[in-house]
Every structure is written in structure tokens, then in C-alpha cells.
């Protein structure tokens, strides 16, 4: 589908408008039709299009009247009988604890975790003397350590939130109180207050703009906090407030009533009415200053607080904060529950064994009489709890401490990674959470914003074609060098161009068409200029226009000033002023703009620029170079450049006079004014003469295509979710190589048809509700792409207003059951069918190689993420940079914020933050993969070593009458997980890597095991369990067999309990430490030291606590006096230890050898050829060259480079926003610069 093919709607009442962003975020009762109205609609014989219902205002504010909001009718219940105002205060609160609630609330949250509660119960059991088999401190010390570390971490996080809240709430602004402006804190603002804001101030609440120091109350704002864009947008006060509310005393007497919609999260819509002096005035989003934006290029402005605090749109867009847990976390909890169930079964079996043993043997052996009159059943009951305590190390509390330490270390490695540090803005990568690192190695879907995430939102003039000749191609001979603009004192030093021949042509003035080309660029635009600090500052309605005017400036045509009816430019050092007769502004239907100018010599000429699809339809038959320009446009399109065609037309005075009269009539038309103006514009915009075309690059962030390609090879699917227009989003899709020429693109209408066909097929199948349809939507999976707008998304997923949908479903079900007519194929019969429709859409989208959703709202972004999570059970990651991405970031399993811009809302809600999209490949393919491998290896080994340690008690119980006797010394049990076996496995969890970072990036397929979850699952868990059982059998029975009928060198039998405990413990420590050595892929001095040091530490501590000296000091605590020195001086026992260790490890070595030889994994193969690959990398870096552009392939129309909303034409034509024309001094012109552009929202 190289060209867009619109499928039939099959009965759709109205196709969604691709240009309009749907309002699907919040539903309020006043916007919904009543059930009775829906019944009336339901009874209509034929469906018809109805106008939207009029919005009734449920939110009322009186200016300068704080008491109005405290009236009883505005009170609502908050807790029990306590009432508070429905109007929120302006203070915000994001922290969880305060000084009084921290300890109880934090402990409550921690003991909600099953493991912590389990160990607390164990501690209570160990305090009971009758069943205590281990000292209480063996559980208390680790438990306090875990609770303390977690509490400190939570406290540090919450203190950071306290500081941020305090900093924001204590910002200062001026508020009108008692007739004069006084400085106050943000937290003290209330709804209805009149505030004064100054240049560079952040806006403290959602405010209705009343007046400003700019002419006609124009106010520029920067919305970086909202959408990540740094280009400026303008807001405008009502004419009546601008004229009557400039002075302090006028503002003090302002008592208007504002009736508007309730607080909601729609960043693109506001509706209200101002009633003042018995007159009503309509309010919309252009009159609103939203919290989080910043006042720019406006000395001061006044406004009325409409929404405050948590009612503001930016806070409403925050979404619900979700507690995120990794898949491994969830799996680990289930495994802990499994271990606990196994523990209970083992203890119950051992308790039953003790009951029968005491009944048959224990009660009859005189030497076992303890003087207690207890039945065998009661003794079995006590034995059960005793074994619960002894075998509790199957679920060790040190597991949770170790996991937290490893995650903290991995987070620090991300923070310290210099290859993810962005020096240009001094921004390092930041792991804002420590609990999700291993989930980075399991990502299957990435949802990305476009503006500021994939792109820099910076436009660059790259190429042009004039009179059939193309300029700026670096591949051409002698054109690859950058042009020297030193001859032009007005040139922008940042501007770069690759073709010196164009400069030579301009300076020689031989080609009139070239001069006309750049004259058009300097005149045909809506850029505004103002004098600021001895400079001229440009304000453009879009970055495209700013780039074109800047290009004209560099090539010698400098835009200097404009008034309501004149434009002044500098043409090759000569100042010329043109009279502007008419400005025909851009809109999304026209896709072009024109300007009619009178030259100083009296000639009238129309200049026009626009998308080639509309310009070519309006060219004169005798226009030249149409074919060559079309060829150039195709080449530009293949290079994903944004194109504009430039043309002109000479107009006679008589023709202009006749047209001007029609234009005047249309401009004052009260009905359908826009349509009337478009018709008049059509009359004059014809028979145009083509000059050429421009090619602008919407600069991607560095490394975006390479990153997307790498992630695609790792089988990670990338979806782009953006509020931009379809053409822009599709163009960026090609630029970043998400879309390719061999892909078949499917649009919303095509998708709708396919989904309806699937719905009809399911309805016609008698088993449709039980049988899952297996056929795919597309024959060639992966060679398809989906480009869908927000309107079509709502249509496809039936995401209409909630109450309306519920009523409609109810009526449809009623109609279907009471009538023989078939159900409407366009609507779902019930919720099941709606869910199947959503599932079908997700299945279809997942068959595509790329998915782009454009013109989507923040809530739609979050809904798309939720759908994939729900129906694909996939691990998702969202990445964005603005407040409109916050909901998506919070909804995904992992949220990434792009930092380094002034907008930090996305970063504050994210789990990870960095400055450039390209760092994502390193975050996932290196840090994520390593973290996943390390955590899996750590958990497998941890379970193994604790099963091997604990189950020795189980085998020992068969030889001690199931009497809850421990097989080891108490202090060994206490220190085993803390000192003797913790450090080596911790270092593996922190430092291990199967291949280095370069090879991880070179072979993205290494990422696949994480997505499949193949390194840690129930299969691996049971392998660890059986490995531990095998090791415990060997560690118990080989020393046990060796001790039977054994004689030492001194003629004494060393077969006492304490010697056996020493030998078993020594065998265990050496085995588990050598086992972790076999599992280590990346050896450092630290790993080697940890393994040998742990073994040495064990022997050192054992000899100390078995010494006579410590026994004299603590005779009841240290009872194994001389056991170690007595046992380990026997060579026979050393041979026993060596044999035990060898038998434990030999099968593991054999299995690992066979697997790496016969069934090697991708990682094994890469590791085997590591040296070869490293040499190849070095060789490739030496001979690497930038690939030249290859022409050919399917021709594709690039997006037209233009504003995606109306420009400043209305302001310019009305003269409202124009200051008196500044006299441009020569020294000013030397310092012309371009600032972030303004865009009307």
C-alpha cells in the first residue's frame, strides 16, 4: 500500500477526522447524554449525525471572592462527617510519610510482605522455650537489618519528595489582596484569586489570562513541562479584560463570575463562560495559562485562578502511581510460597516420624527419660514447630537483603556509566528506582513519544531545487564542503550548507529565479520579530518557518521588521519595504500559505508555498521545470526530508481590486467564514509559476535509527505514540527507519474493515464464542506497518464516553433479544465482544513490524500500553519527555524519562532517566541484560546453596529420632548466610557478565533469553532444588559412612557428633564456594579474593569459636570446645572432605562441558569466539566510512514542512500584536538571532 487506500466504513455514521485529537480523557456527567435521550436515538429508524450536546458548567468561580468557594453548597464529605470544599487548595503533596506516621506506616507496609511477616512469626516461635531449637538472635539480627535498610531507603526517597514539594509550594508570586498586590507563597493561593506573573515565572495554577503588558494582552508561554517542547506558544486575553483590567485598582474591582467545565486532564481543551457587567464572554484554551508552563517574552501579566493544586491539568495528567514489581519478583514470591509449602510438608512428616519413634523407642529407653509427662502426640506437635525453626533457612531472610544490595549496586552502575552521560547538557543517566533493573532485560514492547524523544524538534534547511537544479547534495563533486558565510554579517553561525555553487549564484546575481526563491522565503511567512536587548528576536508559528527564514537570512535576504501592512527585509545589503495587501494563512486543509505584496515599483505579486500535492494542482500550464522538480521532490522524500514547493503569480491592479472586494465580504461573513475565505483564496491561488522546492530535515536525535535497528534485532517491538499529525509522524517513522520502503502501510480505515470482518466471522460461527480464531490478519508477518490516528483508535476500540457506551450496550442487547433483525455490525453486542475487538486489534498490531499512533491524547497513550500488557502479557517500556507522557510512563512496566530539557515532569514520574534516546540500547542490551543474567544466576545459586545447607538437617533427623536436633553448630547456622557464603554470590550478582558491553551491543540476539524468561523459571527452580537435594545427600552420607567403624591415628574413633558437624560444615563451605566459581563467567581479583576469603574466614572463625579461651568466657554459648582442632588434624577426615567436594562438583562440571560442547547457547558461541570478534571490531572501526545515499526504491511523499496549526496571520492582519515598527540600527542587525519558536495551540 504505497499510496493510501481508504477502505469503506461499512455503515459507519461518521469517519474520524485524522487532524483532530479526540477528547477521550475524562468524562463528566454534564457532557453525557441522558438515558432518555439515548432511548430516543435508539428508536430512530435510521442513524443520523447529531450535534454535540451543549456543555453545562458545573464549576463556578467569583473573582476576588475567597468566601464564595467556602459556601455550604460547595462542601463535600471527605472522611466520616468531616466536610471540606470541593475547590482544592494550591499546595501539592506527593510524599507518603510525616514524622508521626513514618514508623507505624512503614512497618505496616513492610510487614505486608509475606516474607517479613513469616520471619516475625519465626522470631516469636524462637522465644518459646519448649519449641526453640535455635537462639532467638539468629532471626532477630537479620530481620532488624532488613527492616532497617528498607526503612532508611524509604525515608531517603520520601525526604526527597518532601524537599521537592516544599520547594514548589514555597515559590513566590504576587496575589491581589485588599486592593493591592502582595507577595505570597504558591501554597496560599486559592481559586478566585487575581495574580500577577512576571517574565520567566512558572505559572502556579491554571489561570485565566486577563491582561498583559504586551499589546492586546498577548502572552508567550513555554510548555516544556507539559509536552517537552521548548518552542514558544502564545495565549491571548479577552479584548474586554485587556481594555479594562490593566491597572491595580481596576483589577481590585473585578468581580466577574466564571462558569466552566469541571477539573479534568485534557491538555488540549477548555470551555467556559465569563459573566461580567451583565455580558457573557466565551472562554477557550487560548485564554488559559496552564500550571507548569513558563512566562516568556512578556514583562508581566495578570490572571484569575480557575483550577488550583490537584485540580490543575498537569496534576490530573499525572495518572495513578502504580507500585511496579518485576516478573522475577512475582516469580520469586511464588517460589517462596512453594518452598514454604514444602517446608510445612517436611516438618509435618518429621513430626509424625517423631511421634511414632517416641511411641515405639523413645518412651522405652531409660537413658532418654527427661522427667516430662508428655504424650507422644504432644511431643510430635512440639517437634513440628522445632523443625519449622530449624528448616527456616530454606526461605532465608538474607535472600531479600542480598537482592536489595544487588539492585542498589546495579542502579549505581547505571548512574556511573560514562557512555550514557550527555556532556552537552551535563546530564548523566539516572536510575530513579532500585527495584526494576532485571526487568530491563525482559522488555518486549517499547512505546515512544516522538517530539523531544526521537527528534530534537530542531529543523535544518538541507537542500533545495531551483529552476530544475538541485543544491545541497553532499554526494556531488566539489559540493561536500561546508559553505563559508563570513561574507554575510547577518548570518547565523550555526547554519550549515554543503553547496558553495548556490552562494556563487546568489552573489553574482546572474540567476533571477534563485534571488526570487530566497526573496519568497524572507517575505512569505508569519514570523514575528521584536526588539529585545539590542537584538532582533524571531517568533515563528512552527520550527519549519523559523528554519526557512533563517536560511533566507544566511543567503542574504534578512527579514527585519513588519507592521500591520508592511514587511521590511534586507536584500543583499539593501533595505527594501514591501506593502502587504493580504495574508492567506495556512491551515491543515489548505496545506499552503500565500502573501500578496505590492513592490516599491507598484507591481503586485502573490508568493505561495505549500505541500507539493496541492501546489502542483494550481500551477499554470506553461510553468517550467515541473518534471525535474518532481524528480527532486521524490529524492528528497526518499531521504525523509520535509518538502515545500515555492511559486509566484503576478497580479494586475484590476484583478486584485476585484478579488479584494470578495475577500472583504468573506472576512466579515457571520456564518461559515472559514469556508467562504477558502473559496476566495482558491480564486487567486491559481495559474502559479513554479520556482522550486525546499527540503528541511526534522533532526532526529543522534543514533536513533541505529538504536531502533539494534532493538529490532533483539526482537523488541517499538510503537510510536504521538500527538503530532499523521504526515509528520509517518515521516519521522521513515527517518528513524522504523518504517521501510518494503513495508505495506495500513491506516485506520483499513484496520477498521479487517476488524469488522473478523467480528462478523465470529458472529456467524456457531462456536465463535468458544473457538479462538487462529488465522493471521496479514499473510506476510513483519512486512506490515500500522499508522492510526486517535479518532480511528476510539472508533476501532469502541472507546466512547463511558455512560453513553453502557447505555448503548444495554439498548443493543435489548434490541437484539426482542427483534429478529441482525445486530448492527458496527457496534458490540456486549462487553465480551468489545474485549475480543480490542484483543483482535492488539493481535493485528503485533503482527506488524511497526506501529505509529498519532493525534492521540495522554490517556489514549496509556490505554494502548494497557491493552498490550493485558492481552499479550508482555513486559512493556514507555519513554517520553513531557507531561503528556506521564500517564503512559506510569502505566508501563518500566517508564523512562528523557531529561536534559527544561520539562522535567516525565523524568519525575519515570523509573529511569537519561538525555538521549540512543542511550536506550545500552540501558536494555547491556545493563538490562547483565542485570537479568546476574539476578537469575544469583537466585538459582542462592536456592541451591540453601537447599544443600538445610536439607542436611532432614537427613540427620532419620538418625536422631526426629528430635529436632541440628546437624551443625549453632554459630555456623547463624553465620552461614551472613559471612561464609554471601560475598561470592553477591559479587556474581553485581559484576558477572557473560560477554562484554561491545559484544552485547553487537549481538542483540543475546537479549532473547530474557524475553523468554528462560534463565529463571520453575524449571530452573526445580533444577536448583534437586541439585541442592543431591548436594545435601552427598554432604551428609559420605561423612556419615566415613565415620562408621573408623579408627583415628591415635587409636581413638573420631566418630562423635561434634567432629561430624565440623566435617559436614567444612565440606559444605568448600562445595558451595567452588560451585559459585564454576558459575562465574567474569573473573576479577575481587571474585577470586571473595571465594578464597570466604573459605579462609570460615576456618578462622571456626577455630576461634571452638577454642578453649572463648568457652571459658561464655561456657553456655560456645560448646564445641576443641572440636575443630581435634577433627581436622586427622588426614582421614581431610580425605573425606575432599571426596565429598569432588563427588558434589564432578557431575556439574561434566554437565556444563556437555552443554557447551553439544548444545551451546548464543552466549556460549560468542564467548568462545570473543577474541576474534574483538579483533574484527577494531578492524571495522579503522575502515568504517559513512555510507552514501542509495537512490531507488519506492517513491514516497515526505511530510510537507509547515506549521501544523494556524499561524499568526490573524494577529498580523488585525494589528493587535504588532508594536510600532522599530528602527533597526545597523549594529542591531549584526546580532539577529533566532529563539525557540512560538506555536499556537
PDB file of N, CA and C in Angstrom, residues 834-877:
ATOM      1  N   UNK A 834     -16.680  -6.480  22.857  1.00  0.00           N
ATOM      2  CA  UNK A 834     -15.780  -5.320  22.882  1.00  0.00           C
ATOM      3  C   UNK A 834     -14.367  -5.755  23.241  1.00  0.00           C
ATOM      4  N   UNK A 835     -14.245  -6.652  24.217  1.00  0.00           N
ATOM      5  CA  UNK A 835     -12.920  -7.141  24.610  1.00  0.00           C
ATOM      6  C   UNK A 835     -12.261  -7.941  23.485  1.00  0.00           C
ATOM      7  N   UNK A 836     -13.051  -8.755  22.773  1.00  0.00           N
ATOM      8  CA  UNK A 836     -12.496  -9.506  21.656  1.00  0.00           C
ATOM      9  C   UNK A 836     -12.030  -8.566  20.548  1.00  0.00           C
ATOM     10  N   UNK A 837     -12.762  -7.471  20.362  1.00  0.00           N
ATOM     11  CA  UNK A 837     -12.366  -6.482  19.356  1.00  0.00           C
ATOM     12  C   UNK A 837     -11.013  -5.871  19.738  1.00  0.00           C
ATOM     13  N   UNK A 838     -10.862  -5.526  21.010  1.00  0.00           N
ATOM     14  CA  UNK A 838      -9.588  -4.976  21.480  1.00  0.00           C
ATOM     15  C   UNK A 838      -8.470  -5.997  21.322  1.00  0.00           C
ATOM     16  N   UNK A 839      -8.771  -7.249  21.649  1.00  0.00           N
ATOM     17  CA  UNK A 839      -7.756  -8.300  21.522  1.00  0.00           C
ATOM     18  C   UNK A 839      -7.364  -8.495  20.060  1.00  0.00           C
ATOM     19  N   UNK A 840      -8.361  -8.437  19.156  1.00  0.00           N
ATOM     20  CA  UNK A 840      -8.064  -8.546  17.722  1.00  0.00           C
ATOM     21  C   UNK A 840      -7.156  -7.417  17.264  1.00  0.00           C
ATOM     22  N   UNK A 841      -7.442  -6.205  17.749  1.00  0.00           N
ATOM     23  CA  UNK A 841      -6.605  -5.060  17.359  1.00  0.00           C
ATOM     24  C   UNK A 841      -5.168  -5.249  17.830  1.00  0.00           C
ATOM     25  N   UNK A 842      -5.010  -5.712  19.074  1.00  0.00           N
ATOM     26  CA  UNK A 842      -3.653  -5.931  19.595  1.00  0.00           C
ATOM     27  C   UNK A 842      -2.948  -7.019  18.793  1.00  0.00           C
ATOM     28  N   UNK A 843      -3.677  -8.104  18.461  1.00  0.00           N
ATOM     29  CA  UNK A 843      -3.077  -9.173  17.659  1.00  0.00           C
ATOM     30  C   UNK A 843      -2.638  -8.653  16.297  1.00  0.00           C
ATOM     31  N   UNK A 844      -3.499  -7.832  15.676  1.00  0.00           N
ATOM     32  CA  UNK A 844      -3.161  -7.274  14.365  1.00  0.00           C
ATOM     33  C   UNK A 844      -1.945  -6.370  14.467  1.00  0.00           C
ATOM     34  N   UNK A 845      -1.936  -5.497  15.466  1.00  0.00           N
ATOM     35  CA  UNK A 845      -0.812  -4.573  15.618  1.00  0.00           C
ATOM     36  C   UNK A 845       0.487  -5.322  15.881  1.00  0.00           C
ATOM     37  N   UNK A 846       0.398  -6.411  16.639  1.00  0.00           N
ATOM     38  CA  UNK A 846       1.614  -7.159  16.968  1.00  0.00           C
ATOM     39  C   UNK A 846       2.139  -7.963  15.788  1.00  0.00           C
ATOM     40  N   UNK A 847       1.301  -8.168  14.766  1.00  0.00           N
ATOM     41  CA  UNK A 847       1.784  -8.800  13.544  1.00  0.00           C
ATOM     42  C   UNK A 847       2.589  -7.824  12.689  1.00  0.00           C
ATOM     43  N   UNK A 848       2.449  -6.541  12.972  1.00  0.00           N
ATOM     44  CA  UNK A 848       3.119  -5.518  12.174  1.00  0.00           C
ATOM     45  C   UNK A 848       4.545  -5.292  12.674  1.00  0.00           C
ATOM     46  N   UNK A 849       5.395  -4.905  11.734  1.00  0.00           N
ATOM     47  CA  UNK A 849       6.770  -4.598  12.107  1.00  0.00           C
ATOM     48  C   UNK A 849       6.904  -3.259  12.786  1.00  0.00           C
ATOM     49  N   UNK A 850       5.940  -2.363  12.567  1.00  0.00           N
ATOM     50  CA  UNK A 850       5.985  -1.026  13.179  1.00  0.00           C
ATOM     51  C   UNK A 850       4.561  -0.550  13.390  1.00  0.00           C
ATOM     52  N   UNK A 851       4.340   0.172  14.478  1.00  0.00           N
ATOM     53  CA  UNK A 851       3.028   0.753  14.782  1.00  0.00           C
ATOM     54  C   UNK A 851       3.238   2.209  15.161  1.00  0.00           C
ATOM     55  N   UNK A 852       2.488   3.104  14.503  1.00  0.00           N
ATOM     56  CA  UNK A 852       2.548   4.534  14.826  1.00  0.00           C
ATOM     57  C   UNK A 852       1.132   4.996  15.115  1.00  0.00           C
ATOM     58  N   UNK A 853       0.897   5.473  16.323  1.00  0.00           N
ATOM     59  CA  UNK A 853      -0.396   6.055  16.709  1.00  0.00           C
ATOM     60  C   UNK A 853      -0.203   7.563  16.828  1.00  0.00           C
ATOM     61  N   UNK A 854      -0.924   8.331  16.006  1.00  0.00           N
ATOM     62  CA  UNK A 854      -0.752   9.786  16.001  1.00  0.00           C
ATOM     63  C   UNK A 854      -2.061  10.474  16.392  1.00  0.00           C
ATOM     64  N   UNK A 855      -1.952  11.732  16.759  1.00  0.00           N
ATOM     65  CA  UNK A 855      -3.089  12.517  17.246  1.00  0.00           C
ATOM     66  C   UNK A 855      -3.776  11.802  18.406  1.00  0.00           C
ATOM     67  N   UNK A 856      -2.979  11.236  19.312  1.00  0.00           N
ATOM     68  CA  UNK A 856      -3.538  10.533  20.465  1.00  0.00           C
ATOM     69  C   UNK A 856      -3.356  11.385  21.716  1.00  0.00           C
ATOM     70  N   UNK A 857      -4.315  11.275  22.615  1.00  0.00           N
ATOM     71  CA  UNK A 857      -4.280  12.023  23.866  1.00  0.00           C
ATOM     72  C   UNK A 857      -3.422  11.278  24.887  1.00  0.00           C
ATOM     73  N   UNK A 858      -3.046  11.942  25.985  1.00  0.00           N
ATOM     74  CA  UNK A 858      -2.264  11.246  27.018  1.00  0.00           C
ATOM     75  C   UNK A 858      -2.945   9.986  27.537  1.00  0.00           C
ATOM     76  N   UNK A 859      -4.262  10.044  27.698  1.00  0.00           N
ATOM     77  CA  UNK A 859      -4.935   8.856  28.221  1.00  0.00           C
ATOM     78  C   UNK A 859      -4.961   7.740  27.189  1.00  0.00           C
ATOM     79  N   UNK A 860      -5.099   8.090  25.912  1.00  0.00           N
ATOM     80  CA  UNK A 860      -5.057   7.057  24.877  1.00  0.00           C
ATOM     81  C   UNK A 860      -3.696   6.371  24.841  1.00  0.00           C
ATOM     82  N   UNK A 861      -2.637   7.135  25.055  1.00  0.00           N
ATOM     83  CA  UNK A 861      -1.309   6.523  25.117  1.00  0.00           C
ATOM     84  C   UNK A 861      -1.274   5.455  26.212  1.00  0.00           C
ATOM     85  N   UNK A 862      -1.780   5.812  27.383  1.00  0.00           N
ATOM     86  CA  UNK A 862      -1.786   4.855  28.497  1.00  0.00           C
ATOM     87  C   UNK A 862      -2.680   3.663  28.187  1.00  0.00           C
ATOM     88  N   UNK A 863      -3.804   3.905  27.498  1.00  0.00           N
ATOM     89  CA  UNK A 863      -4.714   2.804  27.169  1.00  0.00           C
ATOM     90  C   UNK A 863      -4.077   1.810  26.210  1.00  0.00           C
ATOM     91  N   UNK A 864      -3.314   2.313  25.242  1.00  0.00           N
ATOM     92  CA  UNK A 864      -2.640   1.424  24.293  1.00  0.00           C
ATOM     93  C   UNK A 864      -1.646   0.535  25.034  1.00  0.00           C
ATOM     94  N   UNK A 865      -0.886   1.142  25.957  1.00  0.00           N
ATOM     95  CA  UNK A 865       0.066   0.359  26.759  1.00  0.00           C
ATOM     96  C   UNK A 865      -0.674  -0.700  27.577  1.00  0.00           C
ATOM     97  N   UNK A 866      -1.799  -0.313  28.170  1.00  0.00           N
ATOM     98  CA  UNK A 866      -2.571  -1.256  28.987  1.00  0.00           C
ATOM     99  C   UNK A 866      -3.084  -2.422  28.157  1.00  0.00           C
ATOM    100  N   UNK A 867      -3.508  -2.140  26.922  1.00  0.00           N
ATOM    101  CA  UNK A 867      -4.021  -3.207  26.060  1.00  0.00           C
ATOM    102  C   UNK A 867      -2.954  -4.254  25.786  1.00  0.00           C
ATOM    103  N   UNK A 868      -1.750  -3.800  25.467  1.00  0.00           N
ATOM    104  CA  UNK A 868      -0.665  -4.747  25.176  1.00  0.00           C
ATOM    105  C   UNK A 868      -0.310  -5.539  26.426  1.00  0.00           C
ATOM    106  N   UNK A 869      -0.268  -4.875  27.572  1.00  0.00           N
ATOM    107  CA  UNK A 869       0.022  -5.588  28.819  1.00  0.00           C
ATOM    108  C   UNK A 869      -1.049  -6.639  29.112  1.00  0.00           C
ATOM    109  N   UNK A 870      -2.301  -6.262  28.853  1.00  0.00           N
ATOM    110  CA  UNK A 870      -3.409  -7.151  29.222  1.00  0.00           C
ATOM    111  C   UNK A 870      -3.489  -8.360  28.301  1.00  0.00           C
ATOM    112  N   UNK A 871      -3.385  -8.130  26.989  1.00  0.00           N
ATOM    113  CA  UNK A 871      -3.659  -9.216  26.048  1.00  0.00           C
ATOM    114  C   UNK A 871      -2.402  -9.957  25.599  1.00  0.00           C
ATOM    115  N   UNK A 872      -1.241  -9.375  25.762  1.00  0.00           N
ATOM    116  CA  UNK A 872      -0.006 -10.044  25.366  1.00  0.00           C
ATOM    117  C   UNK A 872       0.821 -10.507  26.560  1.00  0.00           C
ATOM    118  N   UNK A 873       0.423 -10.094  27.760  1.00  0.00           N
ATOM    119  CA  UNK A 873       1.175 -10.449  28.974  1.00  0.00           C
ATOM    120  C   UNK A 873       2.663 -10.139  28.772  1.00  0.00           C
ATOM    121  N   UNK A 874       2.919  -9.022  28.127  1.00  0.00           N
ATOM    122  CA  UNK A 874       4.292  -8.676  27.754  1.00  0.00           C
ATOM    123  C   UNK A 874       4.859  -7.650  28.719  1.00  0.00           C
ATOM    124  N   UNK A 875       6.189  -7.613  28.805  1.00  0.00           N
ATOM    125  CA  UNK A 875       6.871  -6.588  29.600  1.00  0.00           C
ATOM    126  C   UNK A 875       7.030  -5.356  28.718  1.00  0.00           C
ATOM    127  N   UNK A 876       6.538  -4.221  29.181  1.00  0.00           N
ATOM    128  CA  UNK A 876       6.484  -3.010  28.361  1.00  0.00           C
ATOM    129  C   UNK A 876       7.355  -1.911  28.949  1.00  0.00           C
ATOM    130  N   UNK A 877       7.832  -1.046  28.073  1.00  0.00           N
ATOM    131  CA  UNK A 877       8.611   0.126  28.479  1.00  0.00           C
ATOM    132  C   UNK A 877       8.077   1.332  27.729  1.00  0.00           C
TER     133      UNK A 877
END
